[in-house]
Short mmCIF file of C-alpha atoms and ligand atoms in Angstrom, two decimals:
data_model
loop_
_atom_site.label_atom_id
_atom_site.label_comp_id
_atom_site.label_asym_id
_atom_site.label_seq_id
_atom_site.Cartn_x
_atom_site.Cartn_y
_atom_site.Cartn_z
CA UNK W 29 -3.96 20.61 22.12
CA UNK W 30 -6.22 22.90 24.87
CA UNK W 31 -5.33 25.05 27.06
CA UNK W 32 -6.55 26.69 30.12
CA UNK W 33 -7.66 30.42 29.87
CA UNK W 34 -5.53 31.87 32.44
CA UNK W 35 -2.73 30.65 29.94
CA UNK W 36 -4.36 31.57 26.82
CA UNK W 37 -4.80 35.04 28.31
CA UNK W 38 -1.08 35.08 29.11
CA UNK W 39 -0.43 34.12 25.43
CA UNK W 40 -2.79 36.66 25.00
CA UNK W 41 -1.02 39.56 26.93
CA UNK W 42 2.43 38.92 25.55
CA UNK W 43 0.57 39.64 21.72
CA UNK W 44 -0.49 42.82 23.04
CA UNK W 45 -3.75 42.21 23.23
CA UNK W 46 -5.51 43.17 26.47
CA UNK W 47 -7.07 41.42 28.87
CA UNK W 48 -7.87 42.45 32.79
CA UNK W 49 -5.42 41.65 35.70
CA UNK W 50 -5.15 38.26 37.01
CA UNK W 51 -3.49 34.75 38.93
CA UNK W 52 -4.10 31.75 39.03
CA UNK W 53 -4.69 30.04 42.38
CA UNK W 54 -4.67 26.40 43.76
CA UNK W 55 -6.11 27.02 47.52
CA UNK W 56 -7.88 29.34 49.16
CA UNK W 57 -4.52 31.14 50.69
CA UNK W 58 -3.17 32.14 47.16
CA UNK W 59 -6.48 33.06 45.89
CA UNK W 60 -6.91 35.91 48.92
CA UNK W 61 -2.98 36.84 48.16
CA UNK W 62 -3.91 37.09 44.38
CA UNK W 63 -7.03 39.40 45.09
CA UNK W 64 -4.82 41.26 47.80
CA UNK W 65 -2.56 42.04 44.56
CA UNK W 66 -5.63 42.97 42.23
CA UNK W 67 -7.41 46.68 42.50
CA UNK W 68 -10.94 45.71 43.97
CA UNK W 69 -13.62 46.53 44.62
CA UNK W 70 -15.17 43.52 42.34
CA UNK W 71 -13.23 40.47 41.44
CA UNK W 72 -14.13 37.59 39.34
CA UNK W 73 -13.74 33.94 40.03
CA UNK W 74 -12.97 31.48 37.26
CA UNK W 75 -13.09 27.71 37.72
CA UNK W 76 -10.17 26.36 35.11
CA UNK W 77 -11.12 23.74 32.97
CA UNK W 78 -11.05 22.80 29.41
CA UNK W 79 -14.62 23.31 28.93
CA UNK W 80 -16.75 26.48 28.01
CA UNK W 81 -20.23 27.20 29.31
CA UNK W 82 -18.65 27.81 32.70
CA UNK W 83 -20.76 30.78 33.57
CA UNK W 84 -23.88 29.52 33.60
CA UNK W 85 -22.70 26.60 35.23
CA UNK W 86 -21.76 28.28 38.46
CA UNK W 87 -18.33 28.23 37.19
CA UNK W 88 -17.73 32.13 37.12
CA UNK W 89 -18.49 34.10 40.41
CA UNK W 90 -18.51 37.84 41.20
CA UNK W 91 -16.97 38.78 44.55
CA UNK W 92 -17.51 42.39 46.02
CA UNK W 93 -15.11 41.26 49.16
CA UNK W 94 -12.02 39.73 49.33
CA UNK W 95 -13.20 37.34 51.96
CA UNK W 96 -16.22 36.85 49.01
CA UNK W 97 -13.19 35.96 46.75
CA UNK W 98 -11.43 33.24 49.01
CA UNK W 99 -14.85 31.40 50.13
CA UNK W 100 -15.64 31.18 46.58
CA UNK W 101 -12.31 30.06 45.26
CA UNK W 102 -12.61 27.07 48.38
CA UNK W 103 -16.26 26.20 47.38
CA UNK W 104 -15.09 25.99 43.38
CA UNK W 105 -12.02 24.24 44.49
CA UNK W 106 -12.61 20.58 44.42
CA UNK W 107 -15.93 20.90 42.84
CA UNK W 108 -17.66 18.91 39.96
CA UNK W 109 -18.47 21.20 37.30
CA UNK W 110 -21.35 20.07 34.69
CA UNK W 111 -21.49 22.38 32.22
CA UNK W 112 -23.07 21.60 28.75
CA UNK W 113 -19.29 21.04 27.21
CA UNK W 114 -18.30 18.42 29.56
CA UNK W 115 -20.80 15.57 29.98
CA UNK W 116 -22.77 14.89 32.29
CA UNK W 117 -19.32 13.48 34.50
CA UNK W 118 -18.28 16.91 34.68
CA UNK W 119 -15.06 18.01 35.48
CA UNK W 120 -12.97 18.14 38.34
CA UNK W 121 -11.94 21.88 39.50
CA UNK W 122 -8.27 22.39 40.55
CA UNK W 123 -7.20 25.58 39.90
CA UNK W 124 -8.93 29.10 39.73
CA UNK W 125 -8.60 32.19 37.93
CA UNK W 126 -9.42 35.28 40.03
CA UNK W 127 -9.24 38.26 37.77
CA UNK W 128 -10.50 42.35 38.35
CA UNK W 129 -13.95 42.87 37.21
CA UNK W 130 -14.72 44.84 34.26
CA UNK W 131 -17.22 47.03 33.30
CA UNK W 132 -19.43 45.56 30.64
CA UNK W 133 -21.04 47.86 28.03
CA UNK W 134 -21.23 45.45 25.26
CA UNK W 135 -19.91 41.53 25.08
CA UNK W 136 -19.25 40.45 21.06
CA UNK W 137 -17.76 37.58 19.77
CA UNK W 138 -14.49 37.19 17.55
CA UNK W 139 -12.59 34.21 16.81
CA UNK W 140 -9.64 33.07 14.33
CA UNK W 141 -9.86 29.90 12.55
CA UNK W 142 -8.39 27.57 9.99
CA UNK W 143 -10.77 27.02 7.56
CA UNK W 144 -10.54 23.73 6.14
CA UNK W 145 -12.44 24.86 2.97
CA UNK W 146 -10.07 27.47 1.69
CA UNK W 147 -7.13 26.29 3.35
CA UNK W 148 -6.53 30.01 5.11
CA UNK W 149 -7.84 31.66 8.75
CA UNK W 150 -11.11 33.09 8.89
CA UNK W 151 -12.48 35.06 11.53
CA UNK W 152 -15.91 35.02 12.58
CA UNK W 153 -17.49 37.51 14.66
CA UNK W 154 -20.78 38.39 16.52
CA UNK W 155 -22.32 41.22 17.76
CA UNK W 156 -23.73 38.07 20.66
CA UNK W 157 -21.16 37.96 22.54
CA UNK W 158 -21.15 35.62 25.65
CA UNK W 159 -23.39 33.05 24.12
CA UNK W 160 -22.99 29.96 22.29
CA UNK W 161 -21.72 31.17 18.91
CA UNK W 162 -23.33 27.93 17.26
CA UNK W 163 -26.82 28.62 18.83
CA UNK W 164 -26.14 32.18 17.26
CA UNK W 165 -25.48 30.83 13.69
CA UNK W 166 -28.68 28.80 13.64
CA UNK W 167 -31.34 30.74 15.20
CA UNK W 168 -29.77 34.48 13.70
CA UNK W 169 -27.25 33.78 11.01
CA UNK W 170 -27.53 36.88 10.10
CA UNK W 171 -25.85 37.89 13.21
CA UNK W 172 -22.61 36.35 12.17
CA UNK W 173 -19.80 37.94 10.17
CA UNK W 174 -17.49 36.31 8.35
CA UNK W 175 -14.03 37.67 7.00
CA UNK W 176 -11.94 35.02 5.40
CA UNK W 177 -8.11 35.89 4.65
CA UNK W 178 -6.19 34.18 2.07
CA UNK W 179 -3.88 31.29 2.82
CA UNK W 180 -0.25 32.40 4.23
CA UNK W 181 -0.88 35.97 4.30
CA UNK W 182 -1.58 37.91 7.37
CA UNK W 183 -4.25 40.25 8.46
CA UNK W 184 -4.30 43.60 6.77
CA UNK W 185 -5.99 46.55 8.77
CA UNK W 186 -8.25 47.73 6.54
CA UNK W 187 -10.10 43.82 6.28
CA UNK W 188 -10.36 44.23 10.44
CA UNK W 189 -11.72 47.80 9.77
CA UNK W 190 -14.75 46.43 7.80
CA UNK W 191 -15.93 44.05 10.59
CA UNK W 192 -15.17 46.23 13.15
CA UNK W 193 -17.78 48.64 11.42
CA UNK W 194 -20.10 45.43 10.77
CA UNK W 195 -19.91 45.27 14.55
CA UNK W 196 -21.10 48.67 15.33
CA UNK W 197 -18.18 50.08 16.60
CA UNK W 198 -17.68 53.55 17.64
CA UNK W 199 -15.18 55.33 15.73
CA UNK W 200 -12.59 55.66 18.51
CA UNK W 201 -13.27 51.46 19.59
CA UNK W 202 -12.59 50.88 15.56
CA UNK W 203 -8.54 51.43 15.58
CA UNK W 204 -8.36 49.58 19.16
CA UNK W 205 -10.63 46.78 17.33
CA UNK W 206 -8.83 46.60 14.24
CA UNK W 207 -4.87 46.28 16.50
CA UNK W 208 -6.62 43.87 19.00
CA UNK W 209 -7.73 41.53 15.93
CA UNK W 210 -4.26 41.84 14.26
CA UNK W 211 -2.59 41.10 17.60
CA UNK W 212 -5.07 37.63 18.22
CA UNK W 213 -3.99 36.90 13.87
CA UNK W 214 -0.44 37.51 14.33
CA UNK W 215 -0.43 35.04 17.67
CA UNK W 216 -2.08 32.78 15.80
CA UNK W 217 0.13 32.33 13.09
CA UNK W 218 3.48 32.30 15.29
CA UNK W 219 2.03 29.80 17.75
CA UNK W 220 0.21 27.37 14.98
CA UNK W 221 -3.17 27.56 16.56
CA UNK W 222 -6.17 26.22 14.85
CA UNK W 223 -8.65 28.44 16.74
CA UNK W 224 -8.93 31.42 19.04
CA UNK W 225 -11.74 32.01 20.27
CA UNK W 226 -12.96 35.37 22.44
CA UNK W 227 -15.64 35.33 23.91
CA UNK W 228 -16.35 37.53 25.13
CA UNK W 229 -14.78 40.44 24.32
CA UNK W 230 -15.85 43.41 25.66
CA UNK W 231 -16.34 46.59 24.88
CA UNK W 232 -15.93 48.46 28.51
CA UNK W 233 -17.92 51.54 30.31
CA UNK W 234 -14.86 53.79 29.27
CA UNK W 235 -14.99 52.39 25.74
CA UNK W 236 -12.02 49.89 26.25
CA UNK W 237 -11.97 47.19 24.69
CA UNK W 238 -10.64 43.73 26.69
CA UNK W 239 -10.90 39.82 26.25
CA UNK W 240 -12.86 38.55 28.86
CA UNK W 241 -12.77 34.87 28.17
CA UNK W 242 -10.59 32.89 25.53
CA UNK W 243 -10.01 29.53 24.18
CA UNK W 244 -7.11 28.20 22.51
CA UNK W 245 -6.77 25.48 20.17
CA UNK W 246 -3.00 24.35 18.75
CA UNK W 247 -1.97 22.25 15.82
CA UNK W 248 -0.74 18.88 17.38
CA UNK W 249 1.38 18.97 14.16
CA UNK W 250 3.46 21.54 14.72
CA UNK W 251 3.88 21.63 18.62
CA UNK W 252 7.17 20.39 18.33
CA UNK W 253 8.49 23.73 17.44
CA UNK W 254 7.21 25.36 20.29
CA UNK W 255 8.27 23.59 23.13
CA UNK W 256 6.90 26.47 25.51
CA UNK W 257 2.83 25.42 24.14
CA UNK W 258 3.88 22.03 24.91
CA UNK W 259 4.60 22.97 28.40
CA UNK W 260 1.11 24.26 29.04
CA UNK W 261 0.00 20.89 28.88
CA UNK W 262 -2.68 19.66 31.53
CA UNK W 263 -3.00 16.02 31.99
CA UNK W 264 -5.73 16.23 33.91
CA UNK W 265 -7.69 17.64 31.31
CA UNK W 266 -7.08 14.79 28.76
CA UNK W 267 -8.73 11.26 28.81
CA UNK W 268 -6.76 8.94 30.32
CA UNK W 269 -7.05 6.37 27.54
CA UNK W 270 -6.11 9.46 24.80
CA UNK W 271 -3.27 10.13 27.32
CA UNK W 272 -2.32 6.63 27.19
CA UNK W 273 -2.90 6.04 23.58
CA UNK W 274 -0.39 8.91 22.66
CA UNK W 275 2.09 7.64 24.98
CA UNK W 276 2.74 5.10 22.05
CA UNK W 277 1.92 6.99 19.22
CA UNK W 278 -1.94 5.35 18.52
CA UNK W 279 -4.24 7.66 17.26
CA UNK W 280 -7.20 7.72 19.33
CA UNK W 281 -10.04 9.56 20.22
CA UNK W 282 -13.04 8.73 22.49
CA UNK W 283 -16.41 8.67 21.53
CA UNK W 284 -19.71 7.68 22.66
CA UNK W 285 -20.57 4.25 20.86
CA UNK W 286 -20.09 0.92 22.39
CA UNK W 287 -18.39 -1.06 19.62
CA UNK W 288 -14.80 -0.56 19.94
CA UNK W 289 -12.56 -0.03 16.46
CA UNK W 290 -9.57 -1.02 15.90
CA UNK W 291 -7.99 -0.20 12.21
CA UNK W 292 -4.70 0.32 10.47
CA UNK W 293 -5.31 3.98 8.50
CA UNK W 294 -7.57 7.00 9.08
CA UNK W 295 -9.64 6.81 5.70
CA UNK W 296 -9.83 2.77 6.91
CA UNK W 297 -10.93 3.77 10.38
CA UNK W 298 -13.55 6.35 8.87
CA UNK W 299 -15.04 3.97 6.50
CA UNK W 300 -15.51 1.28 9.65
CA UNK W 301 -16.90 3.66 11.59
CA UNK W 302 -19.47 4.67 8.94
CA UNK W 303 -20.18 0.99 8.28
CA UNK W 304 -21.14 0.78 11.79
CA UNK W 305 -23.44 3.33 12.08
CA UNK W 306 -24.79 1.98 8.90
CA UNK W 307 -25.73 -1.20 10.08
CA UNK W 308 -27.22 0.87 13.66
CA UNK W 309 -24.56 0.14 15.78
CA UNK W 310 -22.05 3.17 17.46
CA UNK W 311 -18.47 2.94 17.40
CA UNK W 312 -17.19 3.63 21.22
CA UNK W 313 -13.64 5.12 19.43
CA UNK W 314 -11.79 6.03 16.27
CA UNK W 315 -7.82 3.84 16.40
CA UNK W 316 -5.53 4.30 13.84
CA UNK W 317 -2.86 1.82 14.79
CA UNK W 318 -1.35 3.14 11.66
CA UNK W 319 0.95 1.26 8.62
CA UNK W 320 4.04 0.03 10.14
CA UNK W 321 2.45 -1.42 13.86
CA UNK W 322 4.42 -3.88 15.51
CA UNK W 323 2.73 -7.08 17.19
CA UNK W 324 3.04 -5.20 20.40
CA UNK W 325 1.58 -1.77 19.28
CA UNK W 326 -1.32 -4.15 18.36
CA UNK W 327 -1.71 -5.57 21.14
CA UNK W 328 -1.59 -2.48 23.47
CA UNK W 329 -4.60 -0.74 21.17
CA UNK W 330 -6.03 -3.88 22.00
CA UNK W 331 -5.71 -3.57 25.56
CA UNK W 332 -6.61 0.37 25.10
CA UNK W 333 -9.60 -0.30 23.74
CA UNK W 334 -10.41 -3.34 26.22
CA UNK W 335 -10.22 -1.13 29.09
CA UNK W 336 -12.94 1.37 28.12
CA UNK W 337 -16.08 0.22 30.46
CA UNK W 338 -18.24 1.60 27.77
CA UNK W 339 -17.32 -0.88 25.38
CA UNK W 340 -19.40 -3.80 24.73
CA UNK W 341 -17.31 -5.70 21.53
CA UNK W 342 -14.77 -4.82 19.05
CA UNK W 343 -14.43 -4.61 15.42
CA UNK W 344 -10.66 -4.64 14.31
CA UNK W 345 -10.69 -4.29 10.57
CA UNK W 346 -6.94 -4.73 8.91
CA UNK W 347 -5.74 -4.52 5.78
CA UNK W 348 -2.16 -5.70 6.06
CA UNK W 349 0.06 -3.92 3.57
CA UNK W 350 3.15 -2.76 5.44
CA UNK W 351 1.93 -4.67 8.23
CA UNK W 352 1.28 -8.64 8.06
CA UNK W 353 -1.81 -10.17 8.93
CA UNK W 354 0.27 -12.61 11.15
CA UNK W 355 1.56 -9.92 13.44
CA UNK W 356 -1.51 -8.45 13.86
CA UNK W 357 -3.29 -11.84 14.51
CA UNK W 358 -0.40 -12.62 17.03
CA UNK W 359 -0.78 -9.13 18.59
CA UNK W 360 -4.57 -9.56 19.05
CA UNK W 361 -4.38 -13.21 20.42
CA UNK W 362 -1.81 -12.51 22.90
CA UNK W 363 -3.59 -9.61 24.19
CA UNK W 364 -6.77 -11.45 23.99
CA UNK W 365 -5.70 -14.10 26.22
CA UNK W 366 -3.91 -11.26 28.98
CA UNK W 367 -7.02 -9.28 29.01
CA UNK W 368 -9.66 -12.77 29.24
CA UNK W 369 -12.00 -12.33 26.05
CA UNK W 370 -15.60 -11.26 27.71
CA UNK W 371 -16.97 -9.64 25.17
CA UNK W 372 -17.61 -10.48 21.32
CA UNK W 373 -14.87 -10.05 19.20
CA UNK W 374 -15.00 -9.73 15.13
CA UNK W 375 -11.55 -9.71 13.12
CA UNK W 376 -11.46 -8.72 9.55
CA UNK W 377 -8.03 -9.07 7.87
CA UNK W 378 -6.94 -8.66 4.25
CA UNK W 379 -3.52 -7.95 2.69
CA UNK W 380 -0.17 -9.60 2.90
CA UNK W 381 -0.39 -13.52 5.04
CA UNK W 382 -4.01 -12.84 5.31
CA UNK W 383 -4.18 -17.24 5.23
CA UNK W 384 -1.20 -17.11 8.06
CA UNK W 385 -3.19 -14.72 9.81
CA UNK W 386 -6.83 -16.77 9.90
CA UNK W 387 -5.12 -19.69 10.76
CA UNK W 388 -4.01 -18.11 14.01
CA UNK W 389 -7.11 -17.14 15.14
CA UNK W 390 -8.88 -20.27 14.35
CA UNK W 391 -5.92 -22.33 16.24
CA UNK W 392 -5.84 -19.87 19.12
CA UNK W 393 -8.61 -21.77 20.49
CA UNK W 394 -10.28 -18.01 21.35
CA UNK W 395 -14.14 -17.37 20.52
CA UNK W 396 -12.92 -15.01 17.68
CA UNK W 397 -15.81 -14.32 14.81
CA UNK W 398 -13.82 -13.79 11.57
CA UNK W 399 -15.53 -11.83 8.91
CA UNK W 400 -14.55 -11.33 5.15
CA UNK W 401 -15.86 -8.25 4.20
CA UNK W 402 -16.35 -5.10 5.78
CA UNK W 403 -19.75 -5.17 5.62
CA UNK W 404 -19.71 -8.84 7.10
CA UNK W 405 -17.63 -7.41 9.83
CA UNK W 406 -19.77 -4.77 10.69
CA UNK W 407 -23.36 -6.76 10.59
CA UNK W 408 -21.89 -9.45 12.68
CA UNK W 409 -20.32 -7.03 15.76
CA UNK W 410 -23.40 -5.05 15.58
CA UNK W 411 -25.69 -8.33 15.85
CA UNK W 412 -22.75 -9.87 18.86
CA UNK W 413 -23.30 -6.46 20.60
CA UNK W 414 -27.16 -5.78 20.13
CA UNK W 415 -28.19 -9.46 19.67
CA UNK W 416 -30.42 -8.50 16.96
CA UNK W 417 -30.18 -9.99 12.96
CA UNK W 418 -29.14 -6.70 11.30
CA UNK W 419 -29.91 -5.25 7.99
CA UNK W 420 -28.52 -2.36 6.23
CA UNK W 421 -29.86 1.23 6.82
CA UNK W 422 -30.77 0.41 10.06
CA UNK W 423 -28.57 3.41 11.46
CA UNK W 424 -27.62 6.69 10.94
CA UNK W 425 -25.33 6.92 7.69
P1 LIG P 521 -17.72 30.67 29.90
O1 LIG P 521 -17.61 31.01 28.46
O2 LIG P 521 -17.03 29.38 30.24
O3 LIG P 521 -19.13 30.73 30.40
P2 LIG P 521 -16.62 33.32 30.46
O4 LIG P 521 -15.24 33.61 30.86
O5 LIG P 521 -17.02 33.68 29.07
O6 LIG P 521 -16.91 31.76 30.75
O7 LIG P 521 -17.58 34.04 31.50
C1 LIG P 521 -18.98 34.03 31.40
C2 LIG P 521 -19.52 35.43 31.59
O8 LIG P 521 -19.08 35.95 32.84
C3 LIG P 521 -19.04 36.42 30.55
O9 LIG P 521 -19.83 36.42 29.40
C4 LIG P 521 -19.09 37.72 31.31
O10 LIG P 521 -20.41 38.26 31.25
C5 LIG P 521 -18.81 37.33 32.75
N1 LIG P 521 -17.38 37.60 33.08
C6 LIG P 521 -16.34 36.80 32.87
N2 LIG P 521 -15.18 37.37 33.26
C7 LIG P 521 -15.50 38.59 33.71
C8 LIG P 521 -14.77 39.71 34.23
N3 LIG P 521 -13.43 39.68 34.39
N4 LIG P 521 -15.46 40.81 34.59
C9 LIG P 521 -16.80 40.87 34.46
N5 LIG P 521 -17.56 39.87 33.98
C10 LIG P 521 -16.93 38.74 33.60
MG1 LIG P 522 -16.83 32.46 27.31
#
């Protein structure tokens, strides 16, 4: 789960950490009250969505008046923002962040991890701050530090000592570095994040040191023990179909294909989706209806998946263990029929009443293609969607 930065730096502040005075507004009126409450005589305006890149996006606006401050918060307000995280849609702008200005010496990088190799959190950090930390990594890698800690065992000072020192630090911004860094680990590990990210953090005129920006990543897992992270939720910032989709417990995510997937098991739903690819088609989504679906779980996926304008046929791909093939074939078929089949359909089913299953489809009367393999499955909706004969290796594997 995301959050906004106004919250993460709210997270932030209760760790200790610090990060410059600010509010969150919804209108003009409580941006000019919030500015009335800040010290001038610079503010900064910060267009709140879930997407990074803001600044150069026009999403991040100095104001040297408070007047400055409320015509900017009403031209953000409301706005399409295209930055190069969001798409070229863009997001919609509803609130804004109006914070004090600081005084920018230096901007580095810093962010906490999990690292999916060792199993513990690694922090990365950069002495090029404000940028894209991936451009960074592949035009200077050398610019990049890396500390990685151990699995279940905090931060120690003396590891944030050495990369404040790779960083340059002055000695009296090294013990201010080295506290700030344990504060961001020891948040991490009590809220169950995946990542924090600062960027930038500053080092100030005065030598201060302050988070300017921050993301916030948390482990879906383990929101339900923190039921305060779960309230920082923003609808607005998911996609609808995800939003939907969790609502009864699918696993979906979005993506950018136009074959639609619809599978019973992640490793399944990975496999399909590289099958896909393999054969040159994209896959619009990644479903996991998961083991124990019920006819109507099926046929809601179904509908999910349906309803995506982007998608031009769909592959589901079952292996019926827990699940029969009979349910599922009665799940797709009544769905089917609700939603009007208008685009091609392949079914793959294996497992337990795979025969029961087929002979649904075939008597449904529907223009289902069945396929037996997954390979089968995967030439045919890439030919029903591309209308080409397809051979493998024709896409990206
Ligand atoms: P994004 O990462 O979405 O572009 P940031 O919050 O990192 O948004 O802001 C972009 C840049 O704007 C920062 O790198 C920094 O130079 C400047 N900036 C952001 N907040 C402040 C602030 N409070 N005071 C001064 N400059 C700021
Ligand atoms: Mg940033």
């Amino acid at each position: 789960m995301n959050i906004h930065e106004y919250q993460a730096k709210q997270l932030l502040r209760r760790f200790g950490v610090p990060v410059p005075r600010g509010d969150v507004a919804h209108n003009p009126a409580e941006a000019e009250s919030v500015a009335e409450e800040l010290d001038g005589p610079v503010w900064v305006v910060k267009a709140q969505i879930h997407a990074g890149g803001r600044g150069k996006a026009g999403g991040v606006k100095v104001c040297r008046s408070i007047k400055e401050v409320t015509a900017t918060a009403d031209q953000m307000l409301g706005m399409k923002l295209v930055t190069h995280q969001t798409g070229p849609e863009g997001r919609l702008v509803r609130k804004v962040y109006i914070e004090q200005a600081s005084d920018i010496a230096r901007e580095l990088y810093v962010a906490q991890l999990i690292n999916r190799t060792t199993g513990g959190v690694t922090l990365i950090a950069s002495t090029e701050g404000g940028m894209d930390i991936e451009e960074v990594a592949a035009s200077h890698p050398d610019k990049i530090i890396r500390l990685d800690m151990p699995p279940a065992t905090p931060m120690r000072a003396f590891q944030a000592r050495r990369v404040a020192f790779a960083l340059g630090l002055k000695e009296r911004e090294v013990h201010k570095f080295v506290r700030l860094a344990m504060a961001v680990n020891k948040a991490f590990r009590s809220l169950d994040a995946v990542m924090i990210e600062i960027n930038p953090l500053v080092v100030t005129g005065v030598g201060r040191l302050v988070a300017l920006d921050c993301k916030m990543v948390f482990d879906d897992n383990a929101l339900f023990r923190h039921s305060d992270i779960q309230d920082l939720r923003d609808d607005n910032e998911v996609d609808p179909l995800e939003l939907e989709a969790a609502r009864h417990d699918l696993n979906y995510v979005k993506l950018d294909g136009d074959i639609g997937c619809m599978v019973n098991g992640a490793g399944l739903a990975m496999a399909t989706m590289d099958i896909i690819q393999h054969y040159g088609g994209q896959p619009a989504n990644f479903m996991d209806i998961a083991g124990a679906a019920t006819k109507e779980r099926v046929a809601c996926a179904f509908k999910l998946i349906f309803n995506d304008p982007g998608v031009r046929g769909i592959l589901v791909n079952v292996f019926g263990g827990m699940m029969r093939c009979n349910s599922i074939a009665e799940g797709i078929v009544g769905a089917a029929r609700e939603v009007g089949l208008d685009r091609p359909l392949v079914v793959r089913l294996e497992g337990t009443n795979v025969e029961l299953g087929r002979e649904i489809l075939q008597k449904s009367g529907l223009p289902i293609i069945t396929a037996t393999t997954l390979a089968d499955a995967a030439q045919k909706i890439v030919a029903a969607t591309s209308g080409k004969v397809v051979a493998a290796g024709q896409g990206r594997v």
